[in-house]
PDB file of C-alpha atoms in Angstrom:
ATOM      1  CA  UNK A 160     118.275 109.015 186.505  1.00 46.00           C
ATOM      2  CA  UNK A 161     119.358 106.519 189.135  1.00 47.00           C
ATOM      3  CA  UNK A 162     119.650 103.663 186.139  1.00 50.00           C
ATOM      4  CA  UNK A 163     122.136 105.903 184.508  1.00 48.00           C
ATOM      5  CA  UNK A 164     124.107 106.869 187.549  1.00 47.00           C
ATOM      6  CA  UNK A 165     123.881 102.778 188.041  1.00 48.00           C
ATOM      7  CA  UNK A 166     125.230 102.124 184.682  1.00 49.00           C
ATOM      8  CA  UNK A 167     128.198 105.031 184.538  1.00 49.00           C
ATOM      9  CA  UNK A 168     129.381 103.919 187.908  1.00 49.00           C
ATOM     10  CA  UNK A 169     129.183 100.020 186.948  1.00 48.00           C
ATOM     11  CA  UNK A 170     130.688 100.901 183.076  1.00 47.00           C
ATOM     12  CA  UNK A 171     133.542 102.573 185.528  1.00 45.00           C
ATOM     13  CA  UNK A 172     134.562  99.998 188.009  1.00 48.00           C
ATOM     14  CA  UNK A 173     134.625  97.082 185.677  1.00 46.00           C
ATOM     15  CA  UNK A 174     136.511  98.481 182.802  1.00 42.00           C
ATOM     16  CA  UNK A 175     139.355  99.581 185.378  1.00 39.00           C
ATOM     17  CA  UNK A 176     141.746  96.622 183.715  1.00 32.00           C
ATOM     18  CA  UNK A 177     142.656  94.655 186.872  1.00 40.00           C
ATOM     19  CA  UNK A 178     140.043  95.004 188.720  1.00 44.00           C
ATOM     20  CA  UNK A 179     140.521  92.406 191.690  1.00 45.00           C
ATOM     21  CA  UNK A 180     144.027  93.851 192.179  1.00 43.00           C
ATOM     22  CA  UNK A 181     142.914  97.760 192.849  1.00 41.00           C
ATOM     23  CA  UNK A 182     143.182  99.032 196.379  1.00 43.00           C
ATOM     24  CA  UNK A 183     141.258 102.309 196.116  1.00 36.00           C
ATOM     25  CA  UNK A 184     138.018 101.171 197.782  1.00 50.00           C
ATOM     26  CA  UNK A 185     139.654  97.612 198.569  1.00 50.00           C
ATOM     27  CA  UNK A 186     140.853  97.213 201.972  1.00 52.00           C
ATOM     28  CA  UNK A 187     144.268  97.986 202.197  1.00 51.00           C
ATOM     29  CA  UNK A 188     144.936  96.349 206.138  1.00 53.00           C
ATOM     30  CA  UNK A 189     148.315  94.713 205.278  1.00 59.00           C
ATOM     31  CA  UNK A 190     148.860  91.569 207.783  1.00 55.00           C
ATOM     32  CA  UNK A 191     151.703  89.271 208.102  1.00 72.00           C
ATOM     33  CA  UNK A 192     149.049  86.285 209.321  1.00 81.00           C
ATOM     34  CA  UNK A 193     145.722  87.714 208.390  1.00 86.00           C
ATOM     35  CA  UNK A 194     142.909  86.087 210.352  1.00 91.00           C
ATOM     36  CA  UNK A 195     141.035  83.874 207.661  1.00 93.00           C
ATOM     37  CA  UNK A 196     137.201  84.200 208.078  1.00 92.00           C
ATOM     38  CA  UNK A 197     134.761  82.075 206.325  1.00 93.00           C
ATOM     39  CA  UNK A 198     131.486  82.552 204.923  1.00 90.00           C
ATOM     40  CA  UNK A 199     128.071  81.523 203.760  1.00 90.00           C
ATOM     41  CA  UNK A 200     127.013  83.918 200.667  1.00 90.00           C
ATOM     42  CA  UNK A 201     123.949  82.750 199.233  1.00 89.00           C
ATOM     43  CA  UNK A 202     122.296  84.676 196.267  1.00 88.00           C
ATOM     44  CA  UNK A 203     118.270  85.266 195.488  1.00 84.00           C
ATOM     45  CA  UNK A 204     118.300  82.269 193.882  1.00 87.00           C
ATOM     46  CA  UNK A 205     119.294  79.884 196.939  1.00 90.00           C
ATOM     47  CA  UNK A 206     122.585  79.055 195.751  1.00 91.00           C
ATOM     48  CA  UNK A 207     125.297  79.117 198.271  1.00 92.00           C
ATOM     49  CA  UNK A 208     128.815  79.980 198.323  1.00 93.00           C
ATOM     50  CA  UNK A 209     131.172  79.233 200.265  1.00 93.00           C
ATOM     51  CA  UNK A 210     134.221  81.670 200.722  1.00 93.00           C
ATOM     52  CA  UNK A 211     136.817  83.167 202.417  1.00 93.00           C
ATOM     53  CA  UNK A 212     138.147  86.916 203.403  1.00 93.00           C
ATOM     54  CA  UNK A 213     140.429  88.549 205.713  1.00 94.00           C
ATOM     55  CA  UNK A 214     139.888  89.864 208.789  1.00 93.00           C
ATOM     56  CA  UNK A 215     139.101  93.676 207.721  1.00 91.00           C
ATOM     57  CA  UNK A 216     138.024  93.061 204.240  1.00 92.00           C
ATOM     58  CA  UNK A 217     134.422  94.340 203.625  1.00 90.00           C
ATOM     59  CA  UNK A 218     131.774  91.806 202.128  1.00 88.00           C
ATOM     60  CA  UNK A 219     131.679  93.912 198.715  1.00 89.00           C
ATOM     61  CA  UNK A 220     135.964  93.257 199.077  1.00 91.00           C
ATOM     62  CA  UNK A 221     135.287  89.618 199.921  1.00 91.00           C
ATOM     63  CA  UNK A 222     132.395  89.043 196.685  1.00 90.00           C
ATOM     64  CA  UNK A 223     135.222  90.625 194.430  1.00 89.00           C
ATOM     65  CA  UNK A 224     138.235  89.031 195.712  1.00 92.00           C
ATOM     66  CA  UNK A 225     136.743  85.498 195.618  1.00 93.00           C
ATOM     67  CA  UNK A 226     135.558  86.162 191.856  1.00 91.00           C
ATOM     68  CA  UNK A 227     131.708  86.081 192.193  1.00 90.00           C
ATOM     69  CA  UNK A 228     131.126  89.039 190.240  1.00 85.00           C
ATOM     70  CA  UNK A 229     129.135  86.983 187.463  1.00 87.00           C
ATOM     71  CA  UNK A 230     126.649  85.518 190.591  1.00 87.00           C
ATOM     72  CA  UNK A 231     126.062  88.794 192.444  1.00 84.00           C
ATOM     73  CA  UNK A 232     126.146  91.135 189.118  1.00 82.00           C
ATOM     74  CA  UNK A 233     124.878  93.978 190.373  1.00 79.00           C
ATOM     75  CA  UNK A 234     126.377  94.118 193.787  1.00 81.00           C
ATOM     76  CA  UNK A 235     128.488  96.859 195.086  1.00 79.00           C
ATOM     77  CA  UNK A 236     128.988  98.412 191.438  1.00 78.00           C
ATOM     78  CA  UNK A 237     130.814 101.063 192.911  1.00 76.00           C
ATOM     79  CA  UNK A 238     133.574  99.319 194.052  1.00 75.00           C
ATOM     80  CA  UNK A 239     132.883  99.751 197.694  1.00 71.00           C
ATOM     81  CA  UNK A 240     132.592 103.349 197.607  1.00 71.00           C
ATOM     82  CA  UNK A 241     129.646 103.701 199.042  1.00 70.00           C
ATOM     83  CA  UNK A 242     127.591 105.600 196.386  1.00 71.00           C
ATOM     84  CA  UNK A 243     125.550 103.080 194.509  1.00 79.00           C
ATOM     85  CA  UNK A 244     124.118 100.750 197.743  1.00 76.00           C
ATOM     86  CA  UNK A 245     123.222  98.487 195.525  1.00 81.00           C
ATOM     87  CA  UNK A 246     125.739  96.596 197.943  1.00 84.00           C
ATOM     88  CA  UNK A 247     122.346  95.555 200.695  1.00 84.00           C
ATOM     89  CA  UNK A 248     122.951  91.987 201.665  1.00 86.00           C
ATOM     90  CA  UNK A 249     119.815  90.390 204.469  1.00 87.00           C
ATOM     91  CA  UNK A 250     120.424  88.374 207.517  1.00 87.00           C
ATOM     92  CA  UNK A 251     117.975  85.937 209.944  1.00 87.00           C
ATOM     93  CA  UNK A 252     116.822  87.714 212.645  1.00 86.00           C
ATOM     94  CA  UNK A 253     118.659  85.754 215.011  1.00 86.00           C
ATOM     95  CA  UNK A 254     121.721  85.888 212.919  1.00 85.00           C
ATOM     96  CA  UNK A 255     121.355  90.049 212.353  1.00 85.00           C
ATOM     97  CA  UNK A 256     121.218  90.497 216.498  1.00 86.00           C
ATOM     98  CA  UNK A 257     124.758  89.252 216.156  1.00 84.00           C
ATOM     99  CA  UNK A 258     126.062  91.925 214.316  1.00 83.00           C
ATOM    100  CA  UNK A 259     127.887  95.387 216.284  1.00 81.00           C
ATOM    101  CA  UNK A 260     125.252  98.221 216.766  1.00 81.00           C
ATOM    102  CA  UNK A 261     125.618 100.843 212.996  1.00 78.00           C
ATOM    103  CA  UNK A 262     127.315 103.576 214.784  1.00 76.00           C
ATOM    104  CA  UNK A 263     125.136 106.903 214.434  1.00 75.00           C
ATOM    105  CA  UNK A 264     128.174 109.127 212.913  1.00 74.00           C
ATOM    106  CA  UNK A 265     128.685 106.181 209.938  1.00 71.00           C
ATOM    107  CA  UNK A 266     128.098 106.640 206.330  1.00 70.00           C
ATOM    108  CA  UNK A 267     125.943 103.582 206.813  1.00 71.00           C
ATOM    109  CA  UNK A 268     123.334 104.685 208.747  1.00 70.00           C
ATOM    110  CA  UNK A 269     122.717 107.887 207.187  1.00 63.00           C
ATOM    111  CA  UNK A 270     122.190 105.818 203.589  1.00 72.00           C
ATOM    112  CA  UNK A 271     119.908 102.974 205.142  1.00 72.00           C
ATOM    113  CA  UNK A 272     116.599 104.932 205.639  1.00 70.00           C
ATOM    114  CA  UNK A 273     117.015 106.616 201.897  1.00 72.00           C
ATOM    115  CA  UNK A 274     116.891 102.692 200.251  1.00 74.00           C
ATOM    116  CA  UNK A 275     113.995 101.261 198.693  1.00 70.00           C
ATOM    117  CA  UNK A 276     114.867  97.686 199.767  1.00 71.00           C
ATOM    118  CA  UNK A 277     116.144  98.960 203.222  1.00 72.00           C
ATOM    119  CA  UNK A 278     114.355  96.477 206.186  1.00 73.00           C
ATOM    120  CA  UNK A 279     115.569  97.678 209.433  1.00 75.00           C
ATOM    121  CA  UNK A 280     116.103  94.862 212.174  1.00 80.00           C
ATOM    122  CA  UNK A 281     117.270  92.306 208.482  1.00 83.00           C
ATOM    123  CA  UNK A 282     119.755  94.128 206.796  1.00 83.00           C
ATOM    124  CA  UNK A 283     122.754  96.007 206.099  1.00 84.00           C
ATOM    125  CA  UNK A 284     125.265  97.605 203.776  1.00 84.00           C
ATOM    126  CA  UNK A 285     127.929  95.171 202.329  1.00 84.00           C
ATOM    127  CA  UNK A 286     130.432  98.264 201.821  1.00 83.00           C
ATOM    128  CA  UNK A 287     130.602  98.931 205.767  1.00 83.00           C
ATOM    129  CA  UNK A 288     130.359  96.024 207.100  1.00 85.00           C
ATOM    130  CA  UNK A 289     134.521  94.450 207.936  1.00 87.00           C
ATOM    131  CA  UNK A 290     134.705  90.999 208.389  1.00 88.00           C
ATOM    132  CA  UNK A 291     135.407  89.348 211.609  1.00 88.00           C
ATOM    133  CA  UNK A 292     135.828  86.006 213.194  1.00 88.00           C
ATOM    134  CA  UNK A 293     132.119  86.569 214.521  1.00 81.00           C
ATOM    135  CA  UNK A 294     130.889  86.283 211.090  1.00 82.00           C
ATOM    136  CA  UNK A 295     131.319  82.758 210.691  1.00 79.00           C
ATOM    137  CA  UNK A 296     128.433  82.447 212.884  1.00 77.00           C
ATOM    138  CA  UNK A 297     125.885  83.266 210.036  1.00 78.00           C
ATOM    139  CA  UNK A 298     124.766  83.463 206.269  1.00 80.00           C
ATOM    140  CA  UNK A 299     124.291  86.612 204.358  1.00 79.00           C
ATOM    141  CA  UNK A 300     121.464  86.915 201.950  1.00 76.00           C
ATOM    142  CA  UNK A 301     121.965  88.745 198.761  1.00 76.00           C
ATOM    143  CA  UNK A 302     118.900  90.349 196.706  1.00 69.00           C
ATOM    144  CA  UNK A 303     118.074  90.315 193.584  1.00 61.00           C
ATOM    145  CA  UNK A 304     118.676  93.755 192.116  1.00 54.00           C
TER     146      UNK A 304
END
C-alpha cells in the first residue's frame, strides 16, 4: 500500500511538465538580494555535491532546483508536501546539535516517530527544514531509499 501511494505521488510530481519552475510546494520567499547558502549534499553512495540555495528554500527545494533529481531519485517525491517523507536526510552528531530545536506544534515532529528510518539525535525531514547561513557549517547525508 505505501509502494503504491509512493509511486502515484512520484508518477504525479514528475509528470507536472516544468517541474523546477512550479511554486506550489516550492518556496515562494521573493528577495531582491537573496542570501546565497552553500552546501555539502552527499548521497548513500559517498558522492558529494556541492550546491547552492536561497535563504528560505527547503533542502527538498534546493535538491530540485539544482537538478539532482537523477542522484537522489527517490527523495522528496512529493514535491515538498510533506506526505511521502521519503525526504529524511542524516547529519554528524556534532553537526545535527547545530540545527534549531523541531518545534512541538510542526508537521515535522509529529511525522518523525511514525518513520521506519527515523534516528532521533541524526536526522531530520528535508521538507521542513529552510536553509540558512548556519547551514554552511555542515554536510547532509542522504539514504538510500
Amino acid at each position: 500500500m505505501f509502494t503504491t501511494m509512493m509511486r502515484r505521488a512520484f508518477r504525479m510530481c514528475r509528470s507536472i511538465s516544468n517541474f523546477n519552475s512550479r511554486s506550489f510546494h516550492l518556496s515562494t520567499v521573493k528577495n531582491k538580494d537573496p542570501v546565497v547558502v552553500n552546501l555539502t549534499l552527499i548521497s548513500s553512495s559517498g558522492q558529494r555535491y556541492e550546491v547552492q540555495g536561497n535563504e528560505g528554500w527547503s533542502i527538498v527545494e534546493t535538491v530540485v532546483r539544482n537538478n539532482l533529481e537523477k542522484e537522489f531519485p527517490y527523495f522528496g517525491i512529493c514535491c515538498g508536501s510533506g506526505v511521502c517523507l521519503t525526504c529524511m536526510i542524516y547529519f554528524k552528531l556534532k553537526d545535527f546539535e547545530l540545527l534549531p530545536e523541531i518545534d512541538e506544534d510542526s508537521e515535522e515532529f509529529f511525522c518523525l516517530e511514525e518513520i521506519v528510518n527515523y534516528i532521533p539525535g541524526s536526522s531530520r525531514l528535508g521538507f521542513s527544514m529552510k536553509l540558512s547561513k548556519r547551514d554552511e557549517q555542515y554536510e547532509s547525508f542522504f539514504p538510500q531509499i
